[in-house]
């Protein structure tokens, strides 16, 4: 499960793809110190969620934990929580194919500068990237454990390969650039605190999704120990790897403005080209980023399908009886896998009509994930201060409450800035619609509760608790 967790988060690969936002908002100072803060608070958050996973390691994860610990209206809050978590994972599952697809387009531009990327090109590439993990999850699922291990190994090995290459061949920036440069004149924001906080989100975006391990909990031996350990160590490994990646890249990136103006759309490709001096070298190094990220999509698809199946099993989805079916031949929730792929393919079509609308979907992922962690944590702290709790084998003991509170404070802080636009002045094209889309998700879940959920949702099944 540790390989599953380490590969799923794909921290340094995500940082490579999202480098531009951090460089525009605070530059090296936001990236470096934001990653250090994320390492500390992200590990505290994973450890806090690990306590919940140790008590109840079930596929539904967050909505099960909310139902167990909510002081009031557990049926309502767990139902809304279930939908929030589902939307988080649906958006998350679309991000990887989009980045990989547009990175492929960036490599094409590298060799053919006259090539004009069309929106439907990236959508077709996304479809190919979505279909392959689906095929493996169904017809080659016995290979998944080996693929996870390979992905974990590549995730660790490719990082030093990239860093050694750019350090040996690339230019050298002074330490003052890496550790003491704060960029406050590129994003349009005029408040240093806002600039740093928005830049921090680049680091924050590479450690969420660790609950994917919990959604596989019913298929893991000794889950009450294995799941929380994989969550915590997965976050810690990825945070350390992400920090090392940022330090190495910032020392060797050359001129920051030139990287941001890369014709490929990805500063990391300009950095690779500057180091190697060749298109071929840039392609090889970029592929070292793309491959572990691609393998992460195998794990992500497995996680979201199990979450959908769990919600259907508990009568939360429309047509729950249909989607709760387990294939007698494949012993997996085939219909939920089909549903996962269908949703991702449909959502990718949004990119053809409006890139702005599609980015609104992508920006939803971070906010919904962290809110899905916040709800059960608040419920846990409330109960922790009122009544004794029967802990699982993974317990933080006397450190539990302080780490829970640190996690809650961290989530509240970043949730304030996650909906902020990365650049000013705000236009329809660069507006961050995360808060609007999140509001729509909450309204949808409340309406669904009013029309259907309050009659059919009796709360999640807690059989695992008795085992």
Short mmCIF file of C-alpha atoms in Angstrom, two decimals:
data_model
loop_
_atom_site.label_atom_id
_atom_site.label_comp_id
_atom_site.label_asym_id
_atom_site.label_seq_id
_atom_site.Cartn_x
_atom_site.Cartn_y
_atom_site.Cartn_z
CA UNK A 1 0.00 0.00 0.00
CA UNK A 2 2.94 2.35 0.51
CA UNK A 3 3.82 2.08 -3.20
CA UNK A 4 0.15 2.78 -4.00
CA UNK A 5 0.16 5.89 -1.80
CA UNK A 6 3.55 7.20 -2.94
CA UNK A 7 2.67 6.81 -6.62
CA UNK A 8 -0.86 8.20 -6.27
CA UNK A 9 0.28 11.53 -4.81
CA UNK A 10 3.03 12.03 -7.44
CA UNK A 11 4.23 15.17 -5.66
CA UNK A 12 7.29 16.25 -7.63
CA UNK A 13 5.59 15.32 -10.90
CA UNK A 14 2.66 17.57 -9.93
CA UNK A 15 5.05 20.37 -8.96
CA UNK A 16 6.73 20.11 -12.35
CA UNK A 17 3.39 20.58 -14.08
CA UNK A 18 2.17 23.40 -11.84
CA UNK A 19 5.42 25.32 -11.43
CA UNK A 20 4.18 28.46 -13.18
CA UNK A 21 1.57 29.43 -10.58
CA UNK A 22 4.11 29.35 -7.76
CA UNK A 23 6.72 31.28 -9.73
CA UNK A 24 4.20 34.03 -10.53
CA UNK A 25 3.04 34.31 -6.92
CA UNK A 26 6.03 34.76 -4.65
CA UNK A 27 8.53 32.83 -6.74
CA UNK A 28 11.17 30.73 -4.96
CA UNK A 29 10.23 31.93 -1.46
CA UNK A 30 6.61 30.81 -1.85
CA UNK A 31 7.63 27.48 -3.34
CA UNK A 32 10.42 26.57 -0.91
CA UNK A 33 8.91 27.72 2.36
CA UNK A 34 5.43 26.76 1.23
CA UNK A 35 6.69 23.23 0.67
CA UNK A 36 8.24 23.14 4.14
CA UNK A 37 4.97 24.28 5.71
CA UNK A 38 3.05 21.75 3.63
CA UNK A 39 5.44 18.99 4.70
CA UNK A 40 4.75 19.69 8.38
CA UNK A 41 1.03 20.35 8.18
CA UNK A 42 0.35 17.76 5.49
CA UNK A 43 1.98 15.05 7.58
CA UNK A 44 -0.02 16.17 10.62
CA UNK A 45 -3.18 16.00 8.51
CA UNK A 46 -2.41 12.52 7.18
CA UNK A 47 -1.66 11.31 10.72
CA UNK A 48 -4.94 12.77 11.97
CA UNK A 49 -6.89 11.13 9.16
CA UNK A 50 -4.93 7.96 9.85
CA UNK A 51 -6.52 7.78 13.30
CA UNK A 52 -9.94 7.71 11.64
CA UNK A 53 -8.81 5.13 9.09
CA UNK A 54 -7.50 2.92 11.89
CA UNK A 55 -10.89 3.00 13.60
CA UNK A 56 -12.87 2.35 10.42
CA UNK A 57 -10.87 1.33 7.30
CA UNK A 58 -13.74 1.22 4.82
CA UNK A 59 -14.08 2.26 1.19
CA UNK A 60 -16.38 5.16 2.02
CA UNK A 61 -13.74 6.68 4.32
CA UNK A 62 -14.66 10.32 4.97
CA UNK A 63 -18.43 9.96 4.87
CA UNK A 64 -18.27 6.90 7.14
CA UNK A 65 -16.12 8.79 9.63
CA UNK A 66 -18.43 11.80 9.54
CA UNK A 67 -21.43 9.57 10.23
CA UNK A 68 -19.62 7.95 13.15
CA UNK A 69 -18.52 11.17 14.87
CA UNK A 70 -20.95 13.92 13.79
CA UNK A 71 -22.50 15.37 16.98
CA UNK A 72 -25.73 16.31 15.18
CA UNK A 73 -27.56 15.21 12.03
CA UNK A 74 -25.11 12.42 11.12
CA UNK A 75 -27.27 11.20 8.23
CA UNK A 76 -27.38 14.62 6.59
CA UNK A 77 -23.72 15.51 7.08
CA UNK A 78 -22.44 12.10 5.98
CA UNK A 79 -24.61 12.27 2.85
CA UNK A 80 -23.31 15.73 1.90
CA UNK A 81 -19.78 14.59 2.80
CA UNK A 82 -20.14 11.63 0.46
CA UNK A 83 -21.00 13.84 -2.49
CA UNK A 84 -18.19 16.30 -1.72
CA UNK A 85 -15.65 13.46 -1.65
CA UNK A 86 -17.00 11.98 -4.88
CA UNK A 87 -16.75 15.30 -6.71
CA UNK A 88 -13.22 15.75 -5.34
CA UNK A 89 -12.11 12.43 -6.78
CA UNK A 90 -13.90 12.94 -10.09
CA UNK A 91 -12.11 16.27 -10.56
CA UNK A 92 -8.83 14.73 -9.38
CA UNK A 93 -9.14 11.90 -11.87
CA UNK A 94 -9.41 14.41 -14.71
CA UNK A 95 -6.37 16.49 -13.75
CA UNK A 96 -3.73 13.84 -14.53
CA UNK A 97 -4.94 13.07 -18.07
CA UNK A 98 -5.21 16.80 -18.80
CA UNK A 99 -1.65 17.56 -17.68
CA UNK A 100 -0.19 14.57 -19.49
CA UNK A 101 -2.16 15.37 -22.65
CA UNK A 102 -1.06 19.01 -22.71
CA UNK A 103 2.53 18.01 -21.89
CA UNK A 104 2.48 15.80 -24.97
CA UNK A 105 1.30 18.82 -26.95
CA UNK A 106 4.15 20.83 -25.44
CA UNK A 107 6.65 18.26 -26.70
CA UNK A 108 5.10 18.45 -30.17
CA UNK A 109 5.49 22.24 -30.11
CA UNK A 110 9.14 21.75 -29.16
CA UNK A 111 9.80 19.92 -32.44
CA UNK A 112 7.23 21.78 -34.54
CA UNK A 113 7.05 25.41 -33.40
CA UNK A 114 4.38 26.16 -36.02
CA UNK A 115 2.01 23.57 -34.56
CA UNK A 116 -1.12 25.18 -33.12
CA UNK A 117 -2.62 23.09 -30.33
CA UNK A 118 -6.38 22.74 -30.65
CA UNK A 119 -8.64 22.07 -27.70
CA UNK A 120 -9.95 18.88 -29.25
CA UNK A 121 -6.38 17.60 -29.63
CA UNK A 122 -5.85 17.62 -25.86
CA UNK A 123 -9.30 16.10 -25.32
CA UNK A 124 -8.49 13.16 -27.60
CA UNK A 125 -5.19 12.68 -25.80
CA UNK A 126 -7.06 12.71 -22.50
CA UNK A 127 -9.35 9.95 -23.77
CA UNK A 128 -6.38 7.74 -24.61
CA UNK A 129 -4.84 8.38 -21.19
CA UNK A 130 -8.16 7.53 -19.49
CA UNK A 131 -8.85 4.34 -21.45
CA UNK A 132 -5.51 2.62 -20.78
CA UNK A 133 -5.86 2.57 -16.94
CA UNK A 134 -9.43 1.35 -17.38
CA UNK A 135 -8.27 -1.60 -19.49
CA UNK A 136 -5.61 -2.50 -16.93
CA UNK A 137 -8.03 -2.14 -13.98
CA UNK A 138 -10.41 -4.62 -15.63
CA UNK A 139 -8.50 -7.12 -17.72
CA UNK A 140 -5.01 -6.89 -16.24
CA UNK A 141 -5.93 -6.14 -12.64
CA UNK A 142 -3.65 -8.92 -11.40
CA UNK A 143 -0.78 -6.80 -12.66
CA UNK A 144 -1.89 -3.77 -10.63
CA UNK A 145 0.18 -4.61 -7.52
CA UNK A 146 3.29 -5.00 -9.70
CA UNK A 147 2.45 -1.80 -11.58
CA UNK A 148 2.05 0.04 -8.26
CA UNK A 149 5.47 -1.18 -7.10
CA UNK A 150 7.06 -0.23 -10.43
CA UNK A 151 5.38 3.18 -10.22
CA UNK A 152 6.69 3.68 -6.69
CA UNK A 153 10.22 2.72 -7.76
CA UNK A 154 10.12 5.02 -10.79
CA UNK A 155 8.71 7.81 -8.62
CA UNK A 156 11.81 7.55 -6.41
CA UNK A 157 14.46 6.73 -9.05
CA UNK A 158 13.51 9.26 -11.72
CA UNK A 159 13.76 12.19 -9.30
CA UNK A 160 17.56 11.98 -8.74
CA UNK A 161 18.07 11.22 -12.44
CA UNK A 162 16.37 14.50 -13.35
CA UNK A 163 18.09 16.48 -10.61
CA UNK A 164 21.58 15.17 -11.40
CA UNK A 165 21.06 15.99 -15.08
CA UNK A 166 19.96 19.59 -14.54
CA UNK A 167 22.55 20.19 -11.80
CA UNK A 168 25.46 18.89 -13.90
CA UNK A 169 24.40 20.39 -17.23
CA UNK A 170 22.31 23.41 -16.30
CA UNK A 171 23.22 26.96 -15.26
CA UNK A 172 23.59 27.85 -11.62
CA UNK A 173 21.50 30.37 -9.69
CA UNK A 174 22.90 31.81 -6.45
CA UNK A 175 21.61 30.63 -3.08
CA UNK A 176 20.09 34.06 -2.54
CA UNK A 177 17.77 33.40 -5.49
CA UNK A 178 16.58 30.06 -4.11
CA UNK A 179 16.21 30.94 -0.43
CA UNK A 180 15.68 34.68 -0.31
CA UNK A 181 13.89 35.77 -3.50
CA UNK A 182 10.29 36.85 -3.12
CA UNK A 183 8.58 37.85 -6.37
CA UNK A 184 5.85 40.42 -5.80
CA UNK A 185 5.55 42.11 -9.18
CA UNK A 186 4.36 39.42 -11.60
CA UNK A 187 0.88 38.32 -10.52
CA UNK A 188 -0.78 41.73 -10.23
CA UNK A 189 -1.56 41.29 -6.54
CA UNK A 190 -0.26 44.11 -4.32
CA UNK A 191 -0.43 42.37 -0.94
CA UNK A 192 2.61 40.25 -0.02
CA UNK A 193 0.60 38.02 2.33
CA UNK A 194 -1.91 37.21 -0.40
CA UNK A 195 0.87 36.64 -2.94
CA UNK A 196 2.71 34.21 -0.65
CA UNK A 197 -0.48 32.38 0.29
CA UNK A 198 -1.48 31.88 -3.36
CA UNK A 199 2.04 30.70 -4.18
CA UNK A 200 1.82 28.25 -1.28
CA UNK A 201 -1.08 26.52 -3.05
CA UNK A 202 1.32 25.03 -5.60
CA UNK A 203 2.89 22.99 -2.80
CA UNK A 204 -0.45 22.30 -1.13
CA UNK A 205 -1.78 20.82 -4.35
CA UNK A 206 0.76 17.99 -4.40
CA UNK A 207 -0.10 16.23 -1.11
CA UNK A 208 -3.88 15.85 -1.18
CA UNK A 209 -5.51 12.63 -2.33
CA UNK A 210 -3.81 10.45 0.28
CA UNK A 211 -7.26 9.19 1.28
CA UNK A 212 -7.14 7.09 -1.89
CA UNK A 213 -5.47 4.42 0.24
CA UNK A 214 -8.43 4.43 2.62
CA UNK A 215 -10.87 3.85 -0.25
CA UNK A 216 -9.02 0.60 -0.94
CA UNK A 217 -9.15 -0.36 2.76
CA UNK A 218 -11.61 -3.22 2.37
CA UNK A 219 -9.21 -4.98 -0.01
CA UNK A 220 -6.13 -4.69 2.24
CA UNK A 221 -4.87 -7.15 4.85
CA UNK A 222 -4.45 -5.73 8.35
CA UNK A 223 -6.06 -2.53 7.09
CA UNK A 224 -6.31 -0.86 10.50
CA UNK A 225 -2.51 -0.58 10.55
CA UNK A 226 -1.56 -0.73 6.88
CA UNK A 227 -3.88 2.04 5.68
CA UNK A 228 -2.89 4.80 8.14
CA UNK A 229 0.79 3.93 7.80
CA UNK A 230 0.57 4.18 4.01
CA UNK A 231 -1.25 7.51 4.28
CA UNK A 232 1.32 9.10 6.59
CA UNK A 233 4.47 7.69 5.02
CA UNK A 234 3.12 8.38 1.53
CA UNK A 235 2.62 12.07 2.36
CA UNK A 236 5.99 12.33 4.10
CA UNK A 237 7.88 10.67 1.24
CA UNK A 238 6.16 12.85 -1.34
CA UNK A 239 6.68 16.05 0.63
CA UNK A 240 10.40 15.36 1.03
CA UNK A 241 10.68 14.43 -2.64
CA UNK A 242 8.79 17.57 -3.64
CA UNK A 243 11.05 19.76 -1.52
CA UNK A 244 14.19 18.19 -3.01
CA UNK A 245 12.81 18.65 -6.51
CA UNK A 246 12.09 22.34 -5.92
CA UNK A 247 15.52 23.04 -4.45
CA UNK A 248 17.32 21.37 -7.35
CA UNK A 249 15.18 22.97 -10.06
CA UNK A 250 15.35 26.47 -8.59
CA UNK A 251 19.15 26.32 -8.37
CA UNK A 252 19.40 25.32 -12.03
CA UNK A 253 16.43 26.95 -13.76
CA UNK A 254 18.29 29.94 -15.17
CA UNK A 255 16.21 33.01 -15.93
CA UNK A 256 12.77 32.73 -14.34
CA UNK A 257 11.03 35.02 -16.82
CA UNK A 258 12.34 32.97 -19.76
CA UNK A 259 11.01 29.78 -18.19
CA UNK A 260 7.58 31.34 -17.66
CA UNK A 261 7.46 32.43 -21.31
CA UNK A 262 8.13 28.91 -22.65
CA UNK A 263 6.32 28.32 -25.94
CA UNK A 264 5.44 24.82 -24.70
CA UNK A 265 3.28 26.22 -21.91
CA UNK A 266 5.37 24.44 -19.27
CA UNK A 267 8.35 26.21 -17.61
CA UNK A 268 9.87 22.84 -16.69
CA UNK A 269 10.38 22.04 -20.39
CA UNK A 270 12.27 25.30 -20.89
CA UNK A 271 14.43 24.43 -17.86
CA UNK A 272 15.18 20.99 -19.31
CA UNK A 273 16.01 22.48 -22.71
CA UNK A 274 18.31 25.04 -21.12
CA UNK A 275 20.16 22.25 -19.29
CA UNK A 276 20.45 19.72 -22.12
CA UNK A 277 20.54 22.05 -25.11
CA UNK A 278 18.55 19.57 -27.18
CA UNK A 279 14.97 18.66 -27.96
CA UNK A 280 15.74 14.98 -27.46
CA UNK A 281 17.11 15.56 -23.97
CA UNK A 282 14.06 17.63 -23.10
CA UNK A 283 11.76 14.85 -24.29
CA UNK A 284 13.55 12.21 -22.23
CA UNK A 285 13.45 14.26 -19.03
CA UNK A 286 9.80 15.20 -19.58
CA UNK A 287 8.89 11.54 -20.10
CA UNK A 288 10.50 10.80 -16.72
CA UNK A 289 7.88 13.13 -15.24
CA UNK A 290 4.97 11.85 -17.29
CA UNK A 291 5.42 8.11 -16.72
CA UNK A 292 5.02 8.04 -12.90
CA UNK A 293 2.14 10.51 -13.26
CA UNK A 294 0.51 8.21 -15.78
CA UNK A 295 0.87 5.22 -13.45
CA UNK A 296 -0.76 7.31 -10.70
CA UNK A 297 -3.91 7.43 -12.82
CA UNK A 298 -4.20 3.64 -12.53
CA UNK A 299 -4.43 3.96 -8.75
CA UNK A 300 -6.71 6.99 -8.91
CA UNK A 301 -9.22 5.17 -11.10
CA UNK A 302 -9.27 2.20 -8.72
CA UNK A 303 -9.85 4.51 -5.73
CA UNK A 304 -12.70 6.53 -7.21
CA UNK A 305 -14.49 3.42 -8.47
CA UNK A 306 -14.38 1.91 -4.96
CA UNK A 307 -15.66 5.16 -3.47
CA UNK A 308 -18.57 5.25 -5.92
CA UNK A 309 -19.31 1.60 -5.20
CA UNK A 310 -19.27 2.20 -1.44
CA UNK A 311 -21.65 5.16 -1.76
CA UNK A 312 -23.93 3.07 -3.96
CA UNK A 313 -23.78 0.15 -1.51
CA UNK A 314 -24.98 2.54 1.19
CA UNK A 315 -27.79 3.77 -1.10
CA UNK A 316 -26.25 7.21 -1.63
CA UNK A 317 -26.00 7.24 -5.44
CA UNK A 318 -28.99 7.46 -7.76
CA UNK A 319 -29.70 3.94 -9.05
CA UNK A 320 -27.69 2.61 -6.13
CA UNK A 321 -28.80 -0.99 -6.53
CA UNK A 322 -27.49 -1.03 -10.09
CA UNK A 323 -24.11 0.53 -9.28
CA UNK A 324 -23.56 -1.49 -6.09
CA UNK A 325 -23.26 -4.63 -8.21
CA UNK A 326 -20.00 -6.60 -8.04
CA UNK A 327 -19.08 -8.44 -11.21
CA UNK A 328 -19.19 -12.19 -10.44
CA UNK A 329 -16.57 -12.75 -13.13
CA UNK A 330 -14.06 -10.02 -12.29
CA UNK A 331 -14.88 -9.60 -8.55
CA UNK A 332 -14.70 -5.81 -8.90
CA UNK A 333 -17.34 -3.02 -9.14
CA UNK A 334 -17.38 -3.04 -12.95
CA UNK A 335 -20.36 -0.73 -13.28
CA UNK A 336 -18.68 1.88 -11.11
CA UNK A 337 -15.55 1.58 -13.22
CA UNK A 338 -17.65 2.17 -16.34
CA UNK A 339 -19.28 5.13 -14.60
CA UNK A 340 -15.89 6.56 -13.62
CA UNK A 341 -14.58 6.39 -17.19
CA UNK A 342 -17.81 7.74 -18.66
CA UNK A 343 -17.79 10.76 -16.33
CA UNK A 344 -14.13 11.54 -17.05
CA UNK A 345 -14.67 11.31 -20.81
CA UNK A 346 -17.76 13.53 -20.63
CA UNK A 347 -15.96 16.09 -18.47
CA UNK A 348 -13.03 16.19 -20.90
CA UNK A 349 -15.46 17.43 -23.55
CA UNK A 350 -15.89 20.64 -21.54
CA UNK A 351 -12.35 21.55 -22.57
CA UNK A 352 -13.46 21.77 -26.21
CA UNK A 353 -16.26 24.20 -25.44
CA UNK A 354 -14.55 26.32 -22.79
CA UNK A 355 -11.08 26.02 -21.31
CA UNK A 356 -12.15 28.43 -18.57
CA UNK A 357 -15.02 26.15 -17.55
CA UNK A 358 -12.70 23.15 -17.62
CA UNK A 359 -10.16 24.88 -15.37
CA UNK A 360 -13.02 25.66 -12.99
CA UNK A 361 -13.53 21.91 -12.71
CA UNK A 362 -9.83 21.31 -12.11
CA UNK A 363 -9.64 24.02 -9.45
CA UNK A 364 -12.51 22.30 -7.66
CA UNK A 365 -10.32 19.32 -6.80
CA UNK A 366 -8.09 20.92 -4.15
CA UNK A 367 -10.92 22.73 -2.37
CA UNK A 368 -13.26 19.75 -2.21
CA UNK A 369 -10.51 17.41 -1.04
CA UNK A 370 -9.50 19.61 1.86
CA UNK A 371 -13.12 20.28 2.87
CA UNK A 372 -13.71 16.52 2.78
CA UNK A 373 -10.86 16.19 5.30
CA UNK A 374 -12.07 19.09 7.43
CA UNK A 375 -15.58 17.79 8.14
CA UNK A 376 -14.66 14.46 9.81
CA UNK A 377 -11.71 16.06 11.61
CA UNK A 378 -13.93 18.70 13.22
CA UNK A 379 -16.35 15.95 14.24
CA UNK A 380 -13.47 13.89 15.67
CA UNK A 381 -12.12 16.80 17.74
CA UNK A 382 -15.61 17.55 19.06
CA UNK A 383 -16.04 13.97 20.25
CA UNK A 384 -12.44 13.73 21.42
CA UNK A 385 -13.01 16.53 23.91
CA UNK A 386 -16.32 15.15 25.15
CA UNK A 387 -16.28 11.36 25.36
CA UNK A 388 -13.73 8.50 25.38
CA UNK A 389 -13.06 7.07 21.92
CA UNK A 390 -12.21 3.46 21.18
CA UNK A 391 -9.11 3.93 19.06
CA UNK A 392 -7.68 1.57 16.48
CA UNK A 393 -4.08 0.31 16.57
CA UNK A 394 -2.92 3.59 14.95
CA UNK A 395 -3.41 6.31 17.56
CA UNK A 396 -1.55 9.57 18.13
CA UNK A 397 -2.11 9.44 21.88
CA UNK A 398 -1.47 12.72 23.67
CA UNK A 399 -0.32 14.28 20.39
CA UNK A 400 -3.66 13.57 18.76
CA UNK A 401 -5.56 16.71 19.74
CA UNK A 402 -2.70 19.16 18.98
CA UNK A 403 -2.11 17.56 15.56
CA UNK A 404 -5.85 17.53 14.86
CA UNK A 405 -6.07 21.24 15.65
CA UNK A 406 -3.01 22.06 13.54
CA UNK A 407 -4.60 20.16 10.65
CA UNK A 408 -7.90 22.00 11.02
CA UNK A 409 -6.19 25.41 11.18
CA UNK A 410 -4.11 24.56 8.09
CA UNK A 411 -7.17 23.51 6.09
CA UNK A 412 -9.12 26.62 7.05
CA UNK A 413 -6.15 28.82 6.09
CA UNK A 414 -5.58 27.30 2.66
CA UNK A 415 -9.31 27.02 1.95
CA UNK A 416 -9.54 30.81 2.19
CA UNK A 417 -7.00 31.23 -0.61
CA UNK A 418 -7.78 28.21 -2.81
CA UNK A 419 -10.59 30.14 -4.58
CA UNK A 420 -8.38 33.22 -5.18
CA UNK A 421 -7.44 33.96 -8.82
CA UNK A 422 -3.73 33.50 -9.48
CA UNK A 423 -3.42 36.81 -11.33
CA UNK A 424 -4.86 40.31 -11.27
CA UNK A 425 -6.75 42.02 -12.77
CA UNK A 426 -9.43 39.37 -12.83
CA UNK A 427 -10.98 38.52 -16.18
CA UNK A 428 -13.43 35.87 -17.27
CA UNK A 429 -10.47 33.85 -18.58
CA UNK A 430 -8.27 33.90 -15.44
CA UNK A 431 -10.99 33.91 -12.80
CA UNK A 432 -10.82 31.07 -10.26
CA UNK A 433 -14.30 29.59 -10.17
CA UNK A 434 -13.54 27.02 -7.46
CA UNK A 435 -15.79 28.66 -4.86
CA UNK A 436 -18.66 28.93 -7.34
CA UNK A 437 -18.38 25.31 -8.43
CA UNK A 438 -17.96 24.15 -4.82
CA UNK A 439 -21.12 26.05 -3.91
CA UNK A 440 -22.89 24.27 -6.76
CA UNK A 441 -21.69 20.91 -5.41
CA UNK A 442 -23.03 21.70 -1.93
CA UNK A 443 -26.35 22.94 -3.34
CA UNK A 444 -26.64 19.81 -5.47
CA UNK A 445 -25.99 17.53 -2.50
CA UNK A 446 -28.50 19.39 -0.30
CA UNK A 447 -31.16 19.29 -3.02
CA UNK A 448 -30.47 15.59 -3.58
CA UNK A 449 -30.83 15.06 0.17
CA UNK A 450 -34.16 16.87 0.20
CA UNK A 451 -35.58 15.03 -2.80
CA UNK A 452 -34.11 11.57 -2.34
CA UNK A 453 -31.49 11.17 0.37
CA UNK A 454 -33.61 11.82 3.46
CA UNK A 455 -35.95 9.02 2.38
CA UNK A 456 -33.39 6.45 1.20
CA UNK A 457 -30.18 7.28 3.10
CA UNK A 458 -30.16 5.60 6.48
CA UNK A 459 -26.43 6.14 6.91
CA UNK A 460 -23.43 4.09 5.83
CA UNK A 461 -22.98 0.45 6.69
CA UNK A 462 -20.53 0.01 9.56
CA UNK A 463 -19.95 -3.73 9.43
CA UNK A 464 -16.18 -3.24 9.31
CA UNK A 465 -16.31 -1.75 12.78
CA UNK A 466 -17.36 -5.06 14.22
CA UNK A 467 -14.51 -7.00 12.67
#
